[in-house]
Amino acid sequence: MLKFLFCSLLAVNAALFAYGQGYLGHFSGSEREPQRLQRQLNPKDLTLVSSERAHGTEASAPAVATSVAANAVTDTGIAAATAAVATPAARPAAPLACVEIGSFVLAEARRFEARVAPLQLGDRQSRRNLPGTEISSYIVHVPPQGSKEAADRKAAELRGLGVTNYYVISDNSPLRYGISLGVFKTETAAQNQLAMLVKQGVRTARVTPRMTGSRLLAFQFRDVGPALKADLDKIRTDFPNTDIHTCR
């Protein structure tokens, strides 16, 4: 009986020793199995790590990927912003309001009109007489009222003040829809007429010199863009005595 107990205890101790040394296989992550480790390929290159360290490595991988992606997005944004600054959007050139070319004598004006005709500018092209350089007379007048109706109302006011020598200016001159109160050869005579009108209560009349007529002409062109400006400059080279400037 004692011999049986001794053998049983010996067998149990041997089994515990073998289990502790890993000779019976492993059943959990913390058990040792040196013989199986020796059968692995290149066992010297294997490194045993704890479960905490393994989980820490896995957690850091997404963070690294996120950081790389964020840097890529940031670099892309900087590159786009730099490209936008380096190559600003081109703005179309604004057309000029008005260009005037002059001065032409009548024969040259007709030749210039013939050269410009193929451009087919229509209402964008007009011709005007240039004023003279010498004073021919002086006009006493009420300034332009803007329309015939407004000029007629102003004339009625003058009649109410006892003014009877007047007429509404209806031609295409700069004084159109103004009211003429007399034309005089000298400035002194015009000023005397103005003084009499002031005594009658006329407060808006004034004296303006009138210039001699001129035989010179000028052409005006509106909504002139770069292409049309280049065409006009090319045509004008055949008329060396003319000049070009902007107008209203």
PDB file of C-alpha atoms in Angstrom:
ATOM      1  CA  MET A   1       0.000   0.000   0.000  1.00  0.00           C
ATOM      2  CA  LEU A   2       2.754   2.471   0.941  1.00  0.00           C
ATOM      3  CA  LYS A   3       4.633   1.520  -2.194  1.00  0.00           C
ATOM      4  CA  PHE A   4       1.545   2.380  -4.332  1.00  0.00           C
ATOM      5  CA  LEU A   5       1.144   5.797  -2.694  1.00  0.00           C
ATOM      6  CA  PHE A   6       4.806   6.577  -3.219  1.00  0.00           C
ATOM      7  CA  CYS A   7       4.662   5.678  -6.898  1.00  0.00           C
ATOM      8  CA  SER A   8       1.483   7.765  -7.368  1.00  0.00           C
ATOM      9  CA  LEU A   9       3.072  10.816  -5.730  1.00  0.00           C
ATOM     10  CA  LEU A  10       6.178  10.376  -7.845  1.00  0.00           C
ATOM     11  CA  ALA A  11       4.080  10.196 -11.035  1.00  0.00           C
ATOM     12  CA  VAL A  12       2.128  13.331 -10.086  1.00  0.00           C
ATOM     13  CA  ASN A  13       5.350  15.268  -9.365  1.00  0.00           C
ATOM     14  CA  ALA A  14       6.838  14.144 -12.674  1.00  0.00           C
ATOM     15  CA  ALA A  15       3.706  15.284 -14.528  1.00  0.00           C
ATOM     16  CA  LEU A  16       3.772  18.686 -12.801  1.00  0.00           C
ATOM     17  CA  PHE A  17       7.431  19.103 -13.642  1.00  0.00           C
ATOM     18  CA  ALA A  18       6.852  18.235 -17.327  1.00  0.00           C
ATOM     19  CA  TYR A  19       3.881  20.604 -17.478  1.00  0.00           C
ATOM     20  CA  GLY A  20       5.914  23.401 -15.935  1.00  0.00           C
ATOM     21  CA  GLN A  21       8.722  22.884 -18.463  1.00  0.00           C
ATOM     22  CA  GLY A  22       6.293  22.955 -21.420  1.00  0.00           C
ATOM     23  CA  TYR A  23       6.874  19.342 -22.517  1.00  0.00           C
ATOM     24  CA  LEU A  24       3.137  18.571 -22.527  1.00  0.00           C
ATOM     25  CA  GLY A  25       2.150  21.442 -24.994  1.00  0.00           C
ATOM     26  CA  HIS A  26       0.636  24.842 -24.046  1.00  0.00           C
ATOM     27  CA  PHE A  27      -2.976  25.761 -23.413  1.00  0.00           C
ATOM     28  CA  SER A  28      -2.779  29.507 -22.741  1.00  0.00           C
ATOM     29  CA  GLY A  29      -0.897  32.536 -23.990  1.00  0.00           C
ATOM     30  CA  SER A  30       1.412  32.535 -20.901  1.00  0.00           C
ATOM     31  CA  GLU A  31       2.634  28.895 -21.161  1.00  0.00           C
ATOM     32  CA  ARG A  32       6.085  27.955 -22.431  1.00  0.00           C
ATOM     33  CA  GLU A  33       6.824  25.445 -25.198  1.00  0.00           C
ATOM     34  CA  PRO A  34      10.566  25.551 -25.910  1.00  0.00           C
ATOM     35  CA  GLN A  35      10.577  22.519 -28.239  1.00  0.00           C
ATOM     36  CA  ARG A  36       7.908  23.979 -30.565  1.00  0.00           C
ATOM     37  CA  LEU A  37       9.738  27.322 -30.562  1.00  0.00           C
ATOM     38  CA  GLN A  38      12.914  25.513 -31.646  1.00  0.00           C
ATOM     39  CA  ARG A  39      11.031  23.932 -34.592  1.00  0.00           C
ATOM     40  CA  GLN A  40      10.014  27.404 -35.988  1.00  0.00           C
ATOM     41  CA  LEU A  41      11.792  28.792 -39.046  1.00  0.00           C
ATOM     42  CA  ASN A  42      14.521  31.260 -38.071  1.00  0.00           C
ATOM     43  CA  PRO A  43      13.685  31.187 -34.368  1.00  0.00           C
ATOM     44  CA  LYS A  44      16.472  33.689 -33.677  1.00  0.00           C
ATOM     45  CA  ASP A  45      14.510  36.387 -35.564  1.00  0.00           C
ATOM     46  CA  LEU A  46      11.361  35.950 -33.457  1.00  0.00           C
ATOM     47  CA  THR A  47      10.720  38.287 -30.549  1.00  0.00           C
ATOM     48  CA  LEU A  48       8.296  37.526 -27.756  1.00  0.00           C
ATOM     49  CA  VAL A  49       6.216  40.500 -26.639  1.00  0.00           C
ATOM     50  CA  SER A  50       3.634  40.913 -23.960  1.00  0.00           C
ATOM     51  CA  SER A  51      -0.088  41.241 -24.789  1.00  0.00           C
ATOM     52  CA  GLU A  52      -0.079  44.854 -23.509  1.00  0.00           C
ATOM     53  CA  ARG A  53       2.699  45.812 -25.910  1.00  0.00           C
ATOM     54  CA  ALA A  54       1.004  44.020 -28.803  1.00  0.00           C
ATOM     55  CA  HIS A  55      -2.280  45.883 -28.204  1.00  0.00           C
ATOM     56  CA  GLY A  56      -0.432  49.199 -27.891  1.00  0.00           C
ATOM     57  CA  THR A  57       1.201  48.683 -31.306  1.00  0.00           C
ATOM     58  CA  GLU A  58      -2.171  47.966 -32.933  1.00  0.00           C
ATOM     59  CA  ALA A  59      -3.699  51.111 -31.403  1.00  0.00           C
ATOM     60  CA  SER A  60      -0.895  53.334 -32.685  1.00  0.00           C
ATOM     61  CA  ALA A  61      -1.226  52.166 -36.312  1.00  0.00           C
ATOM     62  CA  PRO A  62      -4.521  54.037 -37.063  1.00  0.00           C
ATOM     63  CA  ALA A  63      -3.136  57.175 -35.429  1.00  0.00           C
ATOM     64  CA  VAL A  64      -0.084  57.102 -37.715  1.00  0.00           C
ATOM     65  CA  ALA A  65      -2.310  56.576 -40.766  1.00  0.00           C
ATOM     66  CA  THR A  66      -4.564  59.459 -39.724  1.00  0.00           C
ATOM     67  CA  SER A  67      -1.575  61.759 -39.244  1.00  0.00           C
ATOM     68  CA  VAL A  68      -0.204  60.892 -42.705  1.00  0.00           C
ATOM     69  CA  ALA A  69      -3.596  61.514 -44.315  1.00  0.00           C
ATOM     70  CA  ALA A  70      -3.975  64.849 -42.528  1.00  0.00           C
ATOM     71  CA  ASN A  71      -0.542  65.946 -43.687  1.00  0.00           C
ATOM     72  CA  ALA A  72      -1.437  64.948 -47.240  1.00  0.00           C
ATOM     73  CA  VAL A  73      -4.662  66.987 -47.122  1.00  0.00           C
ATOM     74  CA  THR A  74      -2.815  69.974 -45.658  1.00  0.00           C
ATOM     75  CA  ASP A  75      -0.107  69.806 -48.312  1.00  0.00           C
ATOM     76  CA  THR A  76      -2.768  69.568 -51.025  1.00  0.00           C
ATOM     77  CA  GLY A  77      -4.549  72.653 -49.658  1.00  0.00           C
ATOM     78  CA  ILE A  78      -1.311  74.635 -49.508  1.00  0.00           C
ATOM     79  CA  ALA A  79      -0.443  73.619 -53.057  1.00  0.00           C
ATOM     80  CA  ALA A  80      -3.886  74.629 -54.310  1.00  0.00           C
ATOM     81  CA  ALA A  81      -3.710  77.979 -52.507  1.00  0.00           C
ATOM     82  CA  THR A  82      -0.238  78.621 -53.904  1.00  0.00           C
ATOM     83  CA  ALA A  83      -1.429  77.811 -57.417  1.00  0.00           C
ATOM     84  CA  ALA A  84      -4.397  80.174 -56.994  1.00  0.00           C
ATOM     85  CA  VAL A  85      -2.097  83.019 -55.938  1.00  0.00           C
ATOM     86  CA  ALA A  86       0.426  82.311 -58.668  1.00  0.00           C
ATOM     87  CA  THR A  87      -2.169  82.199 -61.471  1.00  0.00           C
ATOM     88  CA  PRO A  88      -4.977  84.706 -60.757  1.00  0.00           C
ATOM     89  CA  ALA A  89      -8.026  84.634 -63.023  1.00  0.00           C
ATOM     90  CA  ALA A  90      -7.608  86.920 -66.013  1.00  0.00           C
ATOM     91  CA  ARG A  91     -10.075  89.812 -66.168  1.00  0.00           C
ATOM     92  CA  PRO A  92     -11.468  90.934 -69.476  1.00  0.00           C
ATOM     93  CA  ALA A  93     -10.433  94.437 -70.513  1.00  0.00           C
ATOM     94  CA  ALA A  94     -13.215  96.984 -70.031  1.00  0.00           C
ATOM     95  CA  PRO A  95     -14.254  98.847 -73.196  1.00  0.00           C
ATOM     96  CA  LEU A  96     -13.437 102.550 -73.493  1.00  0.00           C
ATOM     97  CA  ALA A  97     -16.436 104.868 -73.119  1.00  0.00           C
ATOM     98  CA  CYS A  98     -15.669 107.023 -76.159  1.00  0.00           C
ATOM     99  CA  VAL A  99     -12.830 107.709 -78.593  1.00  0.00           C
ATOM    100  CA  GLU A 100     -12.656 110.828 -80.790  1.00  0.00           C
ATOM    101  CA  ILE A 101     -10.461 111.173 -83.882  1.00  0.00           C
ATOM    102  CA  GLY A 102      -9.972 114.589 -85.535  1.00  0.00           C
ATOM    103  CA  SER A 103      -9.471 117.052 -87.053  1.00  0.00           C
ATOM    104  CA  PHE A 104     -10.481 116.510 -90.695  1.00  0.00           C
ATOM    105  CA  VAL A 105     -11.197 118.902 -93.529  1.00  0.00           C
ATOM    106  CA  LEU A 106     -14.250 117.849 -95.493  1.00  0.00           C
ATOM    107  CA  ALA A 107     -12.402 115.890 -98.208  1.00  0.00           C
ATOM    108  CA  GLU A 108     -10.317 113.962 -95.680  1.00  0.00           C
ATOM    109  CA  ALA A 109     -13.422 113.313 -93.539  1.00  0.00           C
ATOM    110  CA  ARG A 110     -15.141 111.640 -96.490  1.00  0.00           C
ATOM    111  CA  ARG A 111     -12.083 109.462 -97.185  1.00  0.00           C
ATOM    112  CA  PHE A 112     -11.876 108.489 -93.511  1.00  0.00           C
ATOM    113  CA  GLU A 113     -15.583 107.562 -93.456  1.00  0.00           C
ATOM    114  CA  ALA A 114     -15.038 105.274 -96.451  1.00  0.00           C
ATOM    115  CA  ARG A 115     -12.177 103.498 -94.656  1.00  0.00           C
ATOM    116  CA  VAL A 116     -14.225 103.011 -91.484  1.00  0.00           C
ATOM    117  CA  ALA A 117     -17.401 101.869 -93.283  1.00  0.00           C
ATOM    118  CA  PRO A 118     -16.432  98.127 -93.466  1.00  0.00           C
ATOM    119  CA  LEU A 119     -16.380  98.037 -89.641  1.00  0.00           C
ATOM    120  CA  GLN A 120     -20.177  98.535 -89.719  1.00  0.00           C
ATOM    121  CA  LEU A 121     -20.318 100.465 -86.440  1.00  0.00           C
ATOM    122  CA  GLY A 122     -23.802 101.907 -86.955  1.00  0.00           C
ATOM    123  CA  ASP A 123     -24.932 104.099 -84.039  1.00  0.00           C
ATOM    124  CA  ARG A 124     -21.558 103.644 -82.351  1.00  0.00           C
ATOM    125  CA  GLN A 125     -20.061 106.100 -84.878  1.00  0.00           C
ATOM    126  CA  SER A 126     -20.954 109.811 -85.186  1.00  0.00           C
ATOM    127  CA  ARG A 127     -19.533 112.970 -86.770  1.00  0.00           C
ATOM    128  CA  ARG A 128     -19.498 116.490 -85.371  1.00  0.00           C
ATOM    129  CA  ASN A 129     -18.368 119.958 -86.399  1.00  0.00           C
ATOM    130  CA  LEU A 130     -15.520 121.350 -84.362  1.00  0.00           C
ATOM    131  CA  PRO A 131     -15.926 124.861 -82.903  1.00  0.00           C
ATOM    132  CA  GLY A 132     -13.949 127.768 -84.228  1.00  0.00           C
ATOM    133  CA  THR A 133     -11.162 129.513 -82.361  1.00  0.00           C
ATOM    134  CA  GLU A 134     -12.418 133.148 -82.536  1.00  0.00           C
ATOM    135  CA  ILE A 135     -15.363 134.855 -80.790  1.00  0.00           C
ATOM    136  CA  SER A 136     -17.967 136.120 -83.217  1.00  0.00           C
ATOM    137  CA  SER A 137     -20.636 137.408 -80.785  1.00  0.00           C
ATOM    138  CA  TYR A 138     -22.116 137.151 -77.280  1.00  0.00           C
ATOM    139  CA  ILE A 139     -25.444 135.574 -76.369  1.00  0.00           C
ATOM    140  CA  VAL A 140     -27.547 136.355 -73.290  1.00  0.00           C
ATOM    141  CA  HIS A 141     -29.485 133.215 -72.408  1.00  0.00           C
ATOM    142  CA  VAL A 142     -31.082 130.999 -69.821  1.00  0.00           C
ATOM    143  CA  PRO A 143     -29.166 127.657 -69.668  1.00  0.00           C
ATOM    144  CA  PRO A 144     -30.634 124.504 -71.285  1.00  0.00           C
ATOM    145  CA  GLN A 145     -33.666 123.106 -69.424  1.00  0.00           C
ATOM    146  CA  GLY A 146     -33.297 119.510 -70.578  1.00  0.00           C
ATOM    147  CA  SER A 147     -36.477 119.217 -72.674  1.00  0.00           C
ATOM    148  CA  LYS A 148     -38.831 121.354 -74.767  1.00  0.00           C
ATOM    149  CA  GLU A 149     -41.557 121.053 -72.128  1.00  0.00           C
ATOM    150  CA  ALA A 150     -39.211 122.366 -69.425  1.00  0.00           C
ATOM    151  CA  ALA A 151     -38.041 125.183 -71.721  1.00  0.00           C
ATOM    152  CA  ASP A 152     -41.664 126.191 -72.419  1.00  0.00           C
ATOM    153  CA  ARG A 153     -42.389 126.355 -68.684  1.00  0.00           C
ATOM    154  CA  LYS A 154     -39.327 128.563 -68.189  1.00  0.00           C
ATOM    155  CA  ALA A 155     -40.478 130.826 -71.033  1.00  0.00           C
ATOM    156  CA  ALA A 156     -43.851 131.201 -69.300  1.00  0.00           C
ATOM    157  CA  GLU A 157     -42.040 132.357 -66.147  1.00  0.00           C
ATOM    158  CA  LEU A 158     -40.156 134.965 -68.212  1.00  0.00           C
ATOM    159  CA  ARG A 159     -43.397 136.259 -69.682  1.00  0.00           C
ATOM    160  CA  GLY A 160     -44.723 136.598 -66.156  1.00  0.00           C
ATOM    161  CA  LEU A 161     -41.766 138.873 -65.393  1.00  0.00           C
ATOM    162  CA  GLY A 162     -42.512 141.053 -68.399  1.00  0.00           C
ATOM    163  CA  VAL A 163     -39.826 139.646 -70.711  1.00  0.00           C
ATOM    164  CA  THR A 164     -41.077 139.467 -74.290  1.00  0.00           C
ATOM    165  CA  ASN A 165     -37.879 139.379 -76.400  1.00  0.00           C
ATOM    166  CA  TYR A 166     -36.835 135.698 -76.225  1.00  0.00           C
ATOM    167  CA  TYR A 167     -36.989 132.393 -78.119  1.00  0.00           C
ATOM    168  CA  VAL A 168     -36.466 128.702 -77.223  1.00  0.00           C
ATOM    169  CA  ILE A 169     -33.279 127.307 -78.792  1.00  0.00           C
ATOM    170  CA  SER A 170     -34.184 124.077 -80.634  1.00  0.00           C
ATOM    171  CA  ASP A 171     -31.151 123.358 -82.832  1.00  0.00           C
ATOM    172  CA  ASN A 172     -28.489 120.727 -82.079  1.00  0.00           C
ATOM    173  CA  SER A 173     -26.073 123.170 -80.463  1.00  0.00           C
ATOM    174  CA  PRO A 174     -24.867 122.823 -76.858  1.00  0.00           C
ATOM    175  CA  LEU A 175     -27.555 125.407 -75.881  1.00  0.00           C
ATOM    176  CA  ARG A 176     -30.440 123.208 -77.109  1.00  0.00           C
ATOM    177  CA  TYR A 177     -33.593 123.811 -75.012  1.00  0.00           C
ATOM    178  CA  GLY A 178     -32.078 126.927 -73.492  1.00  0.00           C
ATOM    179  CA  ILE A 179     -33.743 130.345 -73.976  1.00  0.00           C
ATOM    180  CA  SER A 180     -32.054 133.101 -75.950  1.00  0.00           C
ATOM    181  CA  LEU A 181     -32.547 136.625 -74.590  1.00  0.00           C
ATOM    182  CA  GLY A 182     -30.488 138.457 -77.237  1.00  0.00           C
ATOM    183  CA  VAL A 183     -27.283 138.206 -79.312  1.00  0.00           C
ATOM    184  CA  PHE A 184     -24.805 141.115 -79.295  1.00  0.00           C
ATOM    185  CA  LYS A 185     -21.613 142.003 -81.134  1.00  0.00           C
ATOM    186  CA  THR A 186     -19.770 143.187 -78.017  1.00  0.00           C
ATOM    187  CA  GLU A 187     -19.528 141.809 -74.517  1.00  0.00           C
ATOM    188  CA  THR A 188     -20.407 145.276 -73.097  1.00  0.00           C
ATOM    189  CA  ALA A 189     -23.749 145.328 -74.893  1.00  0.00           C
ATOM    190  CA  ALA A 190     -24.492 141.782 -73.696  1.00  0.00           C
ATOM    191  CA  GLN A 191     -23.692 142.708 -70.084  1.00  0.00           C
ATOM    192  CA  ASN A 192     -25.976 145.760 -70.269  1.00  0.00           C
ATOM    193  CA  GLN A 193     -28.840 143.540 -71.459  1.00  0.00           C
ATOM    194  CA  LEU A 194     -28.176 141.133 -68.615  1.00  0.00           C
ATOM    195  CA  ALA A 195     -28.285 143.963 -66.052  1.00  0.00           C
ATOM    196  CA  MET A 196     -31.713 145.041 -67.356  1.00  0.00           C
ATOM    197  CA  LEU A 197     -33.021 141.468 -67.077  1.00  0.00           C
ATOM    198  CA  VAL A 198     -31.797 141.174 -63.493  1.00  0.00           C
ATOM    199  CA  LYS A 199     -33.781 144.307 -62.630  1.00  0.00           C
ATOM    200  CA  GLN A 200     -36.864 142.591 -64.042  1.00  0.00           C
ATOM    201  CA  GLY A 201     -36.293 139.630 -61.728  1.00  0.00           C
ATOM    202  CA  VAL A 202     -34.530 137.214 -64.084  1.00  0.00           C
ATOM    203  CA  ARG A 203     -31.982 135.396 -61.898  1.00  0.00           C
ATOM    204  CA  THR A 204     -30.757 132.542 -64.099  1.00  0.00           C
ATOM    205  CA  ALA A 205     -29.614 134.397 -67.260  1.00  0.00           C
ATOM    206  CA  ARG A 206     -25.946 134.592 -68.220  1.00  0.00           C
ATOM    207  CA  VAL A 207     -23.625 135.779 -70.992  1.00  0.00           C
ATOM    208  CA  THR A 208     -21.765 133.239 -73.182  1.00  0.00           C
ATOM    209  CA  PRO A 209     -19.400 133.993 -76.098  1.00  0.00           C
ATOM    210  CA  ARG A 210     -20.237 132.425 -79.464  1.00  0.00           C
ATOM    211  CA  MET A 211     -17.388 131.099 -81.581  1.00  0.00           C
ATOM    212  CA  THR A 212     -16.889 131.454 -85.317  1.00  0.00           C
ATOM    213  CA  GLY A 213     -17.903 128.530 -87.476  1.00  0.00           C
ATOM    214  CA  SER A 214     -15.296 125.915 -88.313  1.00  0.00           C
ATOM    215  CA  ARG A 215     -14.869 123.738 -91.374  1.00  0.00           C
ATOM    216  CA  LEU A 216     -13.103 121.038 -89.372  1.00  0.00           C
ATOM    217  CA  LEU A 217     -14.784 117.743 -88.453  1.00  0.00           C
ATOM    218  CA  ALA A 218     -14.187 115.007 -85.869  1.00  0.00           C
ATOM    219  CA  PHE A 219     -15.476 111.439 -85.514  1.00  0.00           C
ATOM    220  CA  GLN A 220     -16.578 109.839 -82.249  1.00  0.00           C
ATOM    221  CA  PHE A 221     -16.713 106.088 -81.592  1.00  0.00           C
ATOM    222  CA  ARG A 222     -18.427 104.520 -78.557  1.00  0.00           C
ATOM    223  CA  ASP A 223     -18.020 101.153 -76.789  1.00  0.00           C
ATOM    224  CA  VAL A 224     -14.518 100.788 -78.185  1.00  0.00           C
ATOM    225  CA  GLY A 225     -12.812  97.541 -77.155  1.00  0.00           C
ATOM    226  CA  PRO A 226      -9.196  96.505 -77.802  1.00  0.00           C
ATOM    227  CA  ALA A 227      -9.950  94.974 -81.227  1.00  0.00           C
ATOM    228  CA  LEU A 228     -11.809  98.043 -82.520  1.00  0.00           C
ATOM    229  CA  LYS A 229      -9.171 100.366 -81.051  1.00  0.00           C
ATOM    230  CA  ALA A 230      -6.497  98.462 -82.992  1.00  0.00           C
ATOM    231  CA  ASP A 231      -8.520  98.788 -86.231  1.00  0.00           C
ATOM    232  CA  LEU A 232      -8.982 102.536 -85.756  1.00  0.00           C
ATOM    233  CA  ASP A 233      -5.290 103.041 -85.001  1.00  0.00           C
ATOM    234  CA  LYS A 234      -4.387 101.171 -88.167  1.00  0.00           C
ATOM    235  CA  ILE A 235      -6.727 103.303 -90.288  1.00  0.00           C
ATOM    236  CA  ARG A 236      -5.522 106.533 -88.669  1.00  0.00           C
ATOM    237  CA  THR A 237      -1.932 105.894 -89.800  1.00  0.00           C
ATOM    238  CA  ASP A 238      -3.050 107.062 -93.271  1.00  0.00           C
ATOM    239  CA  PHE A 239      -4.175 110.397 -91.778  1.00  0.00           C
ATOM    240  CA  PRO A 240      -1.001 111.751 -90.077  1.00  0.00           C
ATOM    241  CA  ASN A 241      -2.479 115.169 -89.255  1.00  0.00           C
ATOM    242  CA  THR A 242      -5.158 113.752 -86.962  1.00  0.00           C
ATOM    243  CA  ASP A 243      -5.047 112.983 -83.260  1.00  0.00           C
ATOM    244  CA  ILE A 244      -7.008 110.628 -81.014  1.00  0.00           C
ATOM    245  CA  HIS A 245      -8.292 111.093 -77.470  1.00  0.00           C
ATOM    246  CA  THR A 246     -11.018 109.879 -75.146  1.00  0.00           C
ATOM    247  CA  CYS A 247     -14.347 111.673 -74.950  1.00  0.00           C
ATOM    248  CA  ARG A 248     -17.574 111.529 -72.964  1.00  0.00           C
TER     249      ARG A 248
END
